[in-house]
Amino acid sequence: MLKIVKLTSLDSELRPEALKGIEEIFFLSTSIKSFSSPEKKEAFFKKWCGDYLEYYPESFYLLYFENRLMGYLSGCDNSLDSLKNLNVPGHSTFVDLFKVFPAHLHINFHPNARGKGWGSQLVRHYLDDLRLKKIPGIHLVTSKDAQNVSFYDRLGFTQTEVRKFNENELYFMGHILE
């Protein structure tokens, strides 16, 4: 049975196991696999996931299948406000678009859980919650040649913009919520 829950809705005795699963899925999903020290590994996790757990736990969603954590979505309803709490490289490059697309998200799944349509269900669940809050739009930032572009395109993230950040091109994908 598939179940989507907010992290904040878990009983306190279930949270440590969920946090352990989130960290496992995070490191299975990231392209960086080795770190020069445990501190660098911890800082990397904090930047891309841990800060969302700390500052935006009400926008952290978990997807379980048969009581096993398979993936998560970390979201933020107010990207402009998040610039003071999050240190996501390049995010401020698109600050002028945050009024139309104030929310943003990250999503990761265990490798064995990919390709089953669960990611789409999890994103749609979050989009529905944003609509209830009257949030006008959502975005994410990736690279134009990333594998995830077609996934988000199918979900309606069709408002796009390419901008330079350092030596890289960042690809903004926005979705108007109606």
GROMACS .gro file of N, CA and C in nm:
model
  534
    1MET      N    1   0.083  -0.118   0.000
    1MET     CA    2   0.000   0.000   0.000
    1MET      C    3   0.088   0.125   0.000
    2LEU      N    4   0.055   0.220  -0.085
    2LEU     CA    5   0.126   0.346  -0.099
    2LEU      C    6   0.068   0.449  -0.002
    3LYS      N    7   0.158   0.523   0.066
    3LYS     CA    8   0.112   0.623   0.162
    3LYS      C    9   0.205   0.744   0.155
    4ILE      N   10   0.147   0.863   0.149
    4ILE     CA   11   0.224   0.988   0.152
    4ILE      C   12   0.188   1.061   0.280
    5VAL      N   13   0.290   1.098   0.357
    5VAL     CA   14   0.268   1.168   0.484
    5VAL      C   15   0.366   1.285   0.496
    6LYS      N   16   0.325   1.381   0.576
    6LYS     CA   17   0.418   1.488   0.611
    6LYS      C   18   0.509   1.438   0.723
    7LEU      N   19   0.633   1.478   0.720
    7LEU     CA   20   0.726   1.441   0.826
    7LEU      C   21   0.672   1.483   0.962
    8THR      N   22   0.611   1.600   0.969
    8THR     CA   23   0.561   1.652   1.096
    8THR      C   24   0.443   1.571   1.150
    9SER      N   25   0.382   1.488   1.067
    9SER     CA   26   0.269   1.407   1.114
    9SER      C   27   0.313   1.273   1.175
   10LEU      N   28   0.441   1.241   1.162
   10LEU     CA   29   0.490   1.114   1.218
   10LEU      C   30   0.497   1.121   1.370
   11ASP      N   31   0.463   1.011   1.434
   11ASP     CA   32   0.483   1.001   1.578
   11ASP      C   33   0.631   1.015   1.609
   12SER      N   34   0.662   1.070   1.725
   12SER     CA   35   0.802   1.096   1.760
   12SER      C   36   0.888   0.970   1.760
   13GLU      N   37   0.829   0.855   1.789
   13GLU     CA   38   0.909   0.731   1.789
   13GLU      C   39   0.941   0.682   1.647
   14LEU      N   40   0.867   0.730   1.547
   14LEU     CA   41   0.893   0.690   1.408
   14LEU      C   42   0.990   0.784   1.337
   15ARG      N   43   1.010   0.902   1.393
   15ARG     CA   44   1.094   1.002   1.325
   15ARG      C   45   1.239   0.961   1.308
   16PRO      N   46   1.305   0.906   1.410
   16PRO     CA   47   1.447   0.869   1.390
   16PRO      C   48   1.468   0.773   1.274
   17GLU      N   49   1.380   0.675   1.260
   17GLU     CA   50   1.391   0.581   1.149
   17GLU      C   51   1.367   0.652   1.015
   18ALA      N   52   1.272   0.744   1.012
   18ALA     CA   53   1.245   0.820   0.889
   18ALA      C   54   1.365   0.906   0.852
   19LEU      N   55   1.425   0.972   0.951
   19LEU     CA   56   1.542   1.057   0.924
   19LEU      C   57   1.659   0.974   0.872
   20LYS      N   58   1.676   0.856   0.927
   20LYS     CA   59   1.782   0.766   0.879
   20LYS      C   60   1.754   0.726   0.733
   21GLY      N   61   1.629   0.696   0.702
   21GLY     CA   62   1.592   0.660   0.565
   21GLY      C   63   1.609   0.776   0.468
   22ILE      N   64   1.577   0.897   0.512
   22ILE     CA   65   1.594   1.016   0.428
   22ILE      C   66   1.742   1.032   0.392
   23GLU      N   67   1.827   1.020   0.492
   23GLU     CA   68   1.971   1.034   0.467
   23GLU      C   69   2.023   0.925   0.373
   24GLU      N   70   1.976   0.804   0.392
   24GLU     CA   71   2.017   0.694   0.303
   24GLU      C   72   1.975   0.722   0.159
   25ILE      N   73   1.850   0.760   0.139
   25ILE     CA   74   1.800   0.790   0.004
   25ILE      C   75   1.876   0.909  -0.056
   26PHE      N   76   1.903   1.009   0.026
   26PHE     CA   77   1.976   1.126  -0.023
   26PHE      C   78   2.111   1.085  -0.082
   27PHE      N   79   2.188   1.008  -0.007
   27PHE     CA   80   2.321   0.971  -0.055
   27PHE      C   81   2.318   0.868  -0.167
   28LEU      N   82   2.213   0.788  -0.174
   28LEU     CA   83   2.198   0.699  -0.289
   28LEU      C   84   2.164   0.778  -0.415
   29SER      N   85   2.101   0.894  -0.399
   29SER     CA   86   2.052   0.973  -0.512
   29SER      C   87   2.151   1.076  -0.563
   30THR      N   88   2.241   1.122  -0.479
   30THR     CA   89   2.331   1.229  -0.519
   30THR      C   90   2.439   1.179  -0.614
   31SER      N   91   2.484   1.267  -0.700
   31SER     CA   92   2.590   1.230  -0.795
   31SER      C   93   2.727   1.229  -0.727
   32ILE      N   94   2.740   1.297  -0.616
   32ILE     CA   95   2.867   1.298  -0.542
   32ILE      C   96   2.865   1.180  -0.445
   33LYS      N   97   2.962   1.092  -0.461
   33LYS     CA   98   2.963   0.969  -0.381
   33LYS      C   99   3.076   0.964  -0.279
   34SER      N  100   3.179   1.045  -0.295
   34SER     CA  101   3.288   1.041  -0.197
   34SER      C  102   3.317   1.183  -0.146
   35PHE      N  103   3.357   1.188  -0.022
   35PHE     CA  104   3.383   1.314   0.045
   35PHE      C  105   3.519   1.306   0.115
   36SER      N  106   3.587   1.419   0.125
   36SER     CA  107   3.721   1.419   0.183
   36SER      C  108   3.720   1.400   0.334
   37SER      N  109   3.604   1.420   0.396
   37SER     CA  110   3.595   1.401   0.542
   37SER      C  111   3.449   1.380   0.579
   38PRO      N  112   3.425   1.322   0.697
   38PRO     CA  113   3.287   1.309   0.745
   38PRO      C  114   3.218   1.446   0.761
   39GLU      N  115   3.296   1.548   0.797
   39GLU     CA  116   3.240   1.682   0.813
   39GLU      C  117   3.191   1.738   0.679
   40LYS      N  118   3.267   1.714   0.573
   40LYS     CA  119   3.226   1.761   0.439
   40LYS      C  120   3.099   1.689   0.394
   41LYS      N  121   3.091   1.560   0.426
   41LYS     CA  122   2.973   1.482   0.390
   41LYS      C  123   2.851   1.536   0.465
   42GLU      N  124   2.869   1.563   0.593
   42GLU     CA  125   2.760   1.617   0.676
   42GLU      C  126   2.716   1.755   0.627
   43ALA      N  127   2.812   1.840   0.590
   43ALA     CA  128   2.780   1.974   0.541
   43ALA      C  129   2.705   1.967   0.408
   44PHE      N  130   2.742   1.872   0.323
   44PHE     CA  131   2.674   1.854   0.195
   44PHE      C  132   2.528   1.813   0.218
   45PHE      N  133   2.507   1.719   0.309
   45PHE     CA  134   2.371   1.677   0.342
   45PHE      C  135   2.291   1.793   0.400
   46LYS      N  136   2.353   1.868   0.491
   46LYS     CA  137   2.285   1.982   0.554
   46LYS      C  138   2.239   2.083   0.449
   47LYS      N  139   2.327   2.115   0.354
   47LYS     CA  140   2.295   2.215   0.252
   47LYS      C  141   2.177   2.174   0.165
   48TRP      N  142   2.175   2.049   0.120
   48TRP     CA  143   2.076   2.006   0.021
   48TRP      C  144   1.953   1.937   0.081
   49CYS      N  145   1.960   1.900   0.210
   49CYS     CA  146   1.846   1.830   0.269
   49CYS      C  147   1.822   1.870   0.415
   50GLY      N  148   1.927   1.870   0.494
   50GLY     CA  149   1.914   1.895   0.637
   50GLY      C  150   1.854   2.029   0.672
   51ASP      N  151   1.889   2.133   0.595
   51ASP     CA  152   1.831   2.265   0.624
   51ASP      C  153   1.681   2.267   0.598
   52TYR      N  154   1.635   2.189   0.501
   52TYR     CA  155   1.490   2.178   0.477
   52TYR      C  156   1.423   2.108   0.595
   53LEU      N  157   1.488   2.006   0.648
   53LEU     CA  158   1.434   1.937   0.766
   53LEU      C  159   1.425   2.032   0.884
   54GLU      N  160   1.526   2.117   0.899
   54GLU     CA  161   1.530   2.209   1.013
   54GLU      C  162   1.433   2.326   0.998
   55TYR      N  163   1.434   2.390   0.882
   55TYR     CA  164   1.358   2.514   0.865
   55TYR      C  165   1.218   2.496   0.806
   56TYR      N  166   1.197   2.389   0.730
   56TYR     CA  167   1.068   2.370   0.661
   56TYR      C  168   1.014   2.228   0.678
   57PRO      N  169   1.010   2.178   0.801
   57PRO     CA  170   0.964   2.039   0.820
   57PRO      C  171   0.818   2.019   0.779
   58GLU      N  172   0.738   2.126   0.783
   58GLU     CA  173   0.596   2.115   0.745
   58GLU      C  174   0.581   2.095   0.594
   59SER      N  175   0.688   2.118   0.518
   59SER     CA  176   0.686   2.098   0.372
   59SER      C  177   0.776   1.982   0.331
   60PHE      N  178   0.795   1.889   0.422
   60PHE     CA  179   0.878   1.771   0.395
   60PHE      C  180   0.785   1.650   0.393
   61TYR      N  181   0.774   1.587   0.277
   61TYR     CA  182   0.680   1.478   0.255
   61TYR      C  183   0.754   1.346   0.234
   62LEU      N  184   0.696   1.240   0.285
   62LEU     CA  185   0.755   1.107   0.274
   62LEU      C  186   0.659   1.016   0.200
   63LEU      N  187   0.714   0.932   0.113
   63LEU     CA  188   0.634   0.833   0.042
   63LEU      C  189   0.677   0.695   0.089
   64TYR      N  190   0.580   0.622   0.142
   64TYR     CA  191   0.603   0.486   0.190
   64TYR      C  192   0.530   0.387   0.100
   65PHE      N  193   0.593   0.274   0.078
   65PHE     CA  194   0.527   0.162   0.012
   65PHE      C  195   0.545   0.041   0.102
   66GLU      N  196   0.433  -0.018   0.141
   66GLU     CA  197   0.434  -0.131   0.235
   66GLU      C  198   0.519  -0.099   0.358
   67ASN      N  199   0.495   0.019   0.415
   67ASN     CA  200   0.560   0.068   0.537
   67ASN      C  201   0.711   0.087   0.524
   68ARG      N  202   0.760   0.097   0.403
   68ARG     CA  203   0.903   0.121   0.381
   68ARG      C  204   0.920   0.255   0.310
   69LEU      N  205   1.007   0.340   0.364
   69LEU     CA  206   1.032   0.470   0.303
   69LEU      C  207   1.099   0.451   0.167
   70MET      N  208   1.037   0.506   0.063
   70MET     CA  209   1.088   0.490  -0.073
   70MET      C  210   1.137   0.622  -0.133
   71GLY      N  211   1.085   0.734  -0.082
   71GLY     CA  212   1.126   0.862  -0.136
   71GLY      C  213   1.076   0.976  -0.051
   72TYR      N  214   1.127   1.094  -0.082
   72TYR     CA  215   1.084   1.213  -0.008
   72TYR      C  216   1.084   1.334  -0.100
   73LEU      N  217   1.010   1.434  -0.058
   73LEU     CA  218   1.006   1.564  -0.123
   73LEU      C  219   1.032   1.668  -0.017
   74SER      N  220   1.132   1.752  -0.039
   74SER     CA  221   1.155   1.866   0.049
   74SER      C  222   1.110   1.990  -0.026
   75GLY      N  223   1.021   2.063   0.036
   75GLY     CA  224   0.966   2.181  -0.029
   75GLY      C  225   0.983   2.305   0.055
   76CYS      N  226   0.953   2.416  -0.006
   76CYS     CA  227   0.954   2.545   0.062
   76CYS      C  228   0.851   2.633  -0.008
   77ASP      N  229   0.760   2.690   0.068
   77ASP     CA  230   0.652   2.772   0.013
   77ASP      C  231   0.696   2.913  -0.027
   78ASN      N  232   0.805   2.962   0.032
   78ASN     CA  233   0.848   3.100   0.010
   78ASN      C  234   0.998   3.104  -0.017
   79SER      N  235   1.034   3.095  -0.144
   79SER     CA  236   1.176   3.090  -0.182
   79SER      C  237   1.250   3.219  -0.149
   80LEU      N  238   1.184   3.332  -0.161
   80LEU     CA  239   1.249   3.459  -0.128
   80LEU      C  240   1.288   3.461   0.019
   81ASP      N  241   1.195   3.423   0.105
   81ASP     CA  242   1.223   3.417   0.248
   81ASP      C  243   1.330   3.312   0.279
   82SER      N  244   1.334   3.205   0.201
   82SER     CA  245   1.428   3.096   0.229
   82SER      C  246   1.573   3.134   0.203
   83LEU      N  247   1.597   3.241   0.129
   83LEU     CA  248   1.735   3.281   0.100
   83LEU      C  249   1.814   3.310   0.227
   84LYS      N  250   1.745   3.347   0.336
   84LYS     CA  251   1.816   3.373   0.461
   84LYS      C  252   1.845   3.244   0.539
   85ASN      N  253   1.776   3.133   0.506
   85ASN     CA  254   1.796   3.007   0.578
   85ASN      C  255   1.869   2.901   0.497
   86LEU      N  256   1.855   2.906   0.366
   86LEU     CA  257   1.911   2.802   0.280
   86LEU      C  258   2.031   2.856   0.203
   87ASN      N  259   2.128   2.769   0.181
   87ASN     CA  260   2.247   2.807   0.106
   87ASN      C  261   2.255   2.722  -0.021
   88VAL      N  262   2.152   2.731  -0.103
   88VAL     CA  263   2.147   2.654  -0.227
   88VAL      C  264   2.217   2.735  -0.336
   89PRO      N  265   2.329   2.684  -0.388
   89PRO     CA  266   2.406   2.760  -0.486
   89PRO      C  267   2.323   2.796  -0.610
   90GLY      N  268   2.328   2.923  -0.646
   90GLY     CA  269   2.263   2.970  -0.767
   90GLY      C  270   2.116   3.002  -0.756
   91HIS      N  271   2.056   2.970  -0.643
   91HIS     CA  272   1.911   2.989  -0.631
   91HIS      C  273   1.872   3.136  -0.644
   92SER      N  274   1.953   3.225  -0.589
   92SER     CA  275   1.919   3.368  -0.594
   92SER      C  276   1.932   3.425  -0.736
   93THR      N  277   1.989   3.350  -0.827
   93THR     CA  278   1.999   3.392  -0.967
   93THR      C  279   1.861   3.419  -1.028
   94PHE      N  280   1.760   3.354  -0.972
   94PHE     CA  281   1.624   3.364  -1.027
   94PHE      C  282   1.528   3.439  -0.935
   95VAL      N  283   1.581   3.520  -0.846
   95VAL     CA  284   1.498   3.586  -0.745
   95VAL      C  285   1.386   3.670  -0.807
   96ASP      N  286   1.407   3.724  -0.926
   96ASP     CA  287   1.304   3.804  -0.991
   96ASP      C  288   1.183   3.722  -1.034
   97LEU      N  289   1.196   3.590  -1.037
   97LEU     CA  290   1.085   3.502  -1.075
   97LEU      C  291   1.009   3.446  -0.955
   98PHE      N  292   1.058   3.473  -0.835
   98PHE     CA  293   0.998   3.415  -0.714
   98PHE      C  294   0.859   3.468  -0.684
   99LYS      N  295   0.824   3.586  -0.733
   99LYS     CA  296   0.689   3.638  -0.707
   99LYS      C  297   0.584   3.552  -0.776
  100VAL      N  298   0.612   3.511  -0.899
  100VAL     CA  299   0.519   3.427  -0.975
  100VAL      C  300   0.531   3.280  -0.933
  101PHE      N  301   0.653   3.239  -0.899
  101PHE     CA  302   0.681   3.099  -0.863
  101PHE      C  303   0.748   3.095  -0.724
  102PRO      N  304   0.674   3.128  -0.618
  102PRO     CA  305   0.737   3.141  -0.486
  102PRO      C  306   0.785   3.010  -0.423
  103ALA      N  307   0.719   2.900  -0.451
  103ALA     CA  308   0.755   2.773  -0.387
  103ALA      C  309   0.861   2.701  -0.471
  104HIS      N  310   0.936   2.613  -0.406
  104HIS     CA  311   1.028   2.526  -0.480
  104HIS      C  312   1.036   2.391  -0.411
  105LEU      N  313   1.097   2.294  -0.479
  105LEU     CA  314   1.104   2.159  -0.425
  105LEU      C  315   1.230   2.087  -0.470
  106HIS      N  316   1.263   1.983  -0.395
  106HIS     CA  317   1.363   1.883  -0.430
  106HIS      C  318   1.296   1.748  -0.405
  107ILE      N  319   1.331   1.650  -0.484
  107ILE     CA  320   1.271   1.517  -0.465
  107ILE      C  321   1.378   1.411  -0.489
  108ASN      N  322   1.377   1.309  -0.406
  108ASN     CA  323   1.469   1.195  -0.422
  108ASN      C  324   1.397   1.066  -0.390
  109PHE      N  325   1.434   0.962  -0.463
  109PHE     CA  326   1.378   0.829  -0.442
  109PHE      C  327   1.488   0.725  -0.435
  110HIS      N  328   1.462   0.621  -0.360
  110HIS     CA  329   1.552   0.507  -0.358
  110HIS      C  330   1.562   0.453  -0.501
  111PRO      N  331   1.681   0.412  -0.545
  111PRO     CA  332   1.694   0.362  -0.683
  111PRO      C  333   1.595   0.252  -0.719
  112ASN      N  334   1.561   0.166  -0.625
  112ASN     CA  335   1.466   0.057  -0.652
  112ASN      C  336   1.322   0.105  -0.665
  113ALA      N  337   1.296   0.231  -0.631
  113ALA     CA  338   1.159   0.284  -0.634
  113ALA      C  339   1.134   0.373  -0.755
  114ARG      N  340   1.233   0.389  -0.838
  114ARG     CA  341   1.218   0.479  -0.954
  114ARG      C  342   1.146   0.409  -1.068
  115GLY      N  343   1.078   0.490  -1.150
  115GLY     CA  344   1.010   0.437  -1.267
  115GLY      C  345   0.875   0.374  -1.239
  116LYS      N  346   0.821   0.394  -1.121
  116LYS     CA  347   0.693   0.336  -1.083
  116LYS      C  348   0.580   0.439  -1.081
  117GLY      N  349   0.612   0.564  -1.110
  117GLY     CA  350   0.511   0.670  -1.108
  117GLY      C  351   0.493   0.732  -0.970
  118TRP      N  352   0.569   0.687  -0.872
  118TRP     CA  353   0.553   0.737  -0.736
  118TRP      C  354   0.602   0.881  -0.722
  119GLY      N  355   0.707   0.916  -0.795
  119GLY     CA  356   0.756   1.053  -0.790
  119GLY      C  357   0.651   1.152  -0.838
  120SER      N  358   0.583   1.117  -0.945
  120SER     CA  359   0.474   1.202  -0.996
  120SER      C  360   0.364   1.217  -0.892
  121GLN      N  361   0.330   1.108  -0.827
  121GLN     CA  362   0.225   1.113  -0.724
  121GLN      C  363   0.266   1.204  -0.608
  122LEU      N  364   0.393   1.193  -0.568
  122LEU     CA  365   0.441   1.274  -0.457
  122LEU      C  366   0.442   1.422  -0.494
  123VAL      N  367   0.490   1.455  -0.612
  123VAL     CA  368   0.490   1.595  -0.656
  123VAL      C  369   0.348   1.648  -0.666
  124ARG      N  370   0.258   1.571  -0.726
  124ARG     CA  371   0.118   1.616  -0.738
  124ARG      C  372   0.054   1.639  -0.601
  125HIS      N  373   0.087   1.555  -0.505
  125HIS     CA  374   0.036   1.571  -0.369
  125HIS      C  375   0.081   1.707  -0.313
  126TYR      N  376   0.209   1.738  -0.331
  126TYR     CA  377   0.261   1.866  -0.283
  126TYR      C  378   0.196   1.982  -0.358
  127LEU      N  379   0.180   1.970  -0.489
  127LEU     CA  380   0.116   2.077  -0.567
  127LEU      C  381  -0.027   2.101  -0.519
  128ASP      N  382  -0.099   1.995  -0.487
  128ASP     CA  383  -0.235   2.010  -0.435
  128ASP      C  384  -0.235   2.085  -0.302
  129ASP      N  385  -0.138   2.054  -0.215
  129ASP     CA  386  -0.129   2.126  -0.087
  129ASP      C  387  -0.097   2.274  -0.110
  130LEU      N  388  -0.010   2.303  -0.207
  130LEU     CA  389   0.022   2.443  -0.237
  130LEU      C  390  -0.101   2.517  -0.290
  131ARG      N  391  -0.180   2.450  -0.372
  131ARG     CA  392  -0.303   2.513  -0.423
  131ARG      C  393  -0.398   2.548  -0.309
  132LEU      N  394  -0.410   2.459  -0.212
  132LEU     CA  395  -0.496   2.486  -0.096
  132LEU      C  396  -0.448   2.609  -0.019
  133LYS      N  397  -0.318   2.633  -0.019
  133LYS     CA  398  -0.260   2.749   0.048
  133LYS      C  399  -0.261   2.873  -0.040
  134LYS      N  400  -0.314   2.859  -0.162
  134LYS     CA  401  -0.320   2.971  -0.258
  134LYS      C  402  -0.181   3.020  -0.301
  135ILE      N  403  -0.085   2.930  -0.306
  135ILE     CA  404   0.048   2.961  -0.358
  135ILE      C  405   0.036   2.964  -0.511
  136PRO      N  406   0.076   3.074  -0.577
  136PRO     CA  407   0.049   3.087  -0.721
  136PRO      C  408   0.136   3.001  -0.814
  137GLY      N  409   0.255   2.963  -0.768
  137GLY     CA  410   0.342   2.886  -0.857
  137GLY      C  411   0.456   2.822  -0.782
  138ILE      N  412   0.523   2.732  -0.851
  138ILE     CA  413   0.635   2.656  -0.793
  138ILE      C  414   0.744   2.644  -0.899
  139HIS      N  415   0.866   2.627  -0.852
  139HIS     CA  416   0.977   2.611  -0.946
  139HIS      C  417   1.080   2.514  -0.890
  140LEU      N  418   1.172   2.480  -0.976
  140LEU     CA  419   1.292   2.407  -0.938
  140LEU      C  420   1.403   2.456  -1.029
  141VAL      N  421   1.526   2.431  -0.988
  141VAL     CA  422   1.641   2.469  -1.068
  141VAL      C  423   1.724   2.344  -1.092
  142THR      N  424   1.759   2.321  -1.217
  142THR     CA  425   1.835   2.203  -1.256
  142THR      C  426   1.929   2.244  -1.370
  143SER      N  427   1.977   2.150  -1.446
  143SER     CA  428   2.053   2.183  -1.568
  143SER      C  429   1.972   2.135  -1.687
  144LYS      N  430   1.989   2.203  -1.799
  144LYS     CA  431   1.904   2.178  -1.916
  144LYS      C  432   1.916   2.035  -1.968
  145ASP      N  433   2.032   1.973  -1.948
  145ASP     CA  434   2.054   1.837  -1.999
  145ASP      C  435   2.034   1.729  -1.892
  146ALA      N  436   1.982   1.767  -1.777
  146ALA     CA  437   1.960   1.670  -1.669
  146ALA      C  438   1.848   1.572  -1.704
  147GLN      N  439   1.860   1.452  -1.651
  147GLN     CA  440   1.760   1.348  -1.677
  147GLN      C  441   1.622   1.385  -1.624
  148ASN      N  442   1.616   1.470  -1.522
  148ASN     CA  443   1.488   1.502  -1.460
  148ASN      C  444   1.404   1.602  -1.539
  149VAL      N  445   1.458   1.664  -1.642
  149VAL     CA  446   1.385   1.767  -1.716
  149VAL      C  447   1.256   1.713  -1.776
  150SER      N  448   1.259   1.598  -1.840
  150SER     CA  449   1.137   1.544  -1.902
  150SER      C  450   1.034   1.505  -1.796
  151PHE      N  451   1.079   1.458  -1.680
  151PHE     CA  452   0.989   1.425  -1.568
  151PHE      C  453   0.910   1.549  -1.527
  152TYR      N  454   0.980   1.660  -1.503
  152TYR     CA  455   0.912   1.782  -1.459
  152TYR      C  456   0.830   1.846  -1.571
  153ASP      N  457   0.876   1.833  -1.693
  153ASP     CA  458   0.799   1.883  -1.807
  153ASP      C  459   0.662   1.815  -1.813
  154ARG      N  460   0.660   1.684  -1.793
  154ARG     CA  461   0.533   1.609  -1.794
  154ARG      C  462   0.441   1.653  -1.680
  155LEU      N  463   0.499   1.703  -1.572
  155LEU     CA  464   0.420   1.748  -1.457
  155LEU      C  465   0.374   1.893  -1.470
  156GLY      N  466   0.407   1.958  -1.581
  156GLY     CA  467   0.360   2.094  -1.604
  156GLY      C  468   0.460   2.204  -1.574
  157PHE      N  469   0.584   2.168  -1.546
  157PHE     CA  470   0.688   2.268  -1.522
  157PHE      C  471   0.742   2.315  -1.658
  158THR      N  472   0.662   2.399  -1.723
  158THR     CA  473   0.692   2.435  -1.862
  158THR      C  474   0.739   2.580  -1.879
  159GLN      N  475   0.735   2.659  -1.775
  159GLN     CA  476   0.787   2.796  -1.781
  159GLN      C  477   0.937   2.787  -1.754
  160THR      N  478   1.018   2.810  -1.856
  160THR     CA  479   1.162   2.787  -1.839
  160THR      C  480   1.245   2.912  -1.864
  161GLU      N  481   1.362   2.912  -1.805
  161GLU     CA  482   1.456   3.022  -1.818
  161GLU      C  483   1.596   2.965  -1.794
  162VAL      N  484   1.691   3.006  -1.877
  162VAL     CA  485   1.831   2.964  -1.861
  162VAL      C  486   1.912   3.086  -1.821
  163ARG      N  487   1.994   3.070  -1.716
  163ARG     CA  488   2.082   3.179  -1.673
  163ARG      C  489   2.217   3.124  -1.632
  164LYS      N  490   2.317   3.207  -1.648
  164LYS     CA  491   2.453   3.171  -1.609
  164LYS      C  492   2.470   3.186  -1.459
  165PHE      N  493   2.541   3.090  -1.400
  165PHE     CA  494   2.583   3.099  -1.261
  165PHE      C  495   2.724   3.045  -1.255
  166ASN      N  496   2.818   3.131  -1.218
  166ASN     CA  497   2.960   3.096  -1.225
  166ASN      C  498   2.991   3.052  -1.368
  167GLU      N  499   3.040   2.934  -1.387
  167GLU     CA  500   3.073   2.884  -1.521
  167GLU      C  501   2.964   2.791  -1.576
  168ASN      N  502   2.854   2.779  -1.504
  168ASN     CA  503   2.749   2.684  -1.542
  168ASN      C  504   2.623   2.757  -1.590
  169GLU      N  505   2.540   2.683  -1.661
  169GLU     CA  506   2.408   2.731  -1.696
  169GLU      C  507   2.306   2.662  -1.608
  170LEU      N  508   2.223   2.740  -1.541
  170LEU     CA  509   2.116   2.685  -1.459
  170LEU      C  510   1.985   2.693  -1.536
  171TYR      N  511   1.903   2.592  -1.516
  171TYR     CA  512   1.776   2.581  -1.589
  171TYR      C  513   1.662   2.589  -1.489
  172PHE      N  514   1.587   2.697  -1.496
  172PHE     CA  515   1.471   2.722  -1.410
  172PHE      C  516   1.350   2.661  -1.478
  173MET      N  517   1.273   2.583  -1.403
  173MET     CA  518   1.148   2.526  -1.454
  173MET      C  519   1.036   2.567  -1.359
  174GLY      N  520   0.940   2.642  -1.410
  174GLY     CA  521   0.831   2.690  -1.328
  174GLY      C  522   0.697   2.630  -1.369
  175HIS      N  523   0.608   2.624  -1.272
  175HIS     CA  524   0.474   2.569  -1.294
  175HIS      C  525   0.373   2.662  -1.226
  176ILE      N  526   0.281   2.719  -1.305
  176ILE     CA  527   0.173   2.801  -1.251
  176ILE      C  528   0.069   2.708  -1.190
  177LEU      N  529   0.029   2.737  -1.067
  177LEU     CA  530  -0.072   2.655  -0.999
  177LEU      C  531  -0.207   2.724  -1.011
  178GLU      N  532  -0.304   2.654  -1.067
  178GLU     CA  533  -0.436   2.714  -1.086
  178GLU      C  534  -0.541   2.636  -1.012
   0.00000   0.00000   0.00000
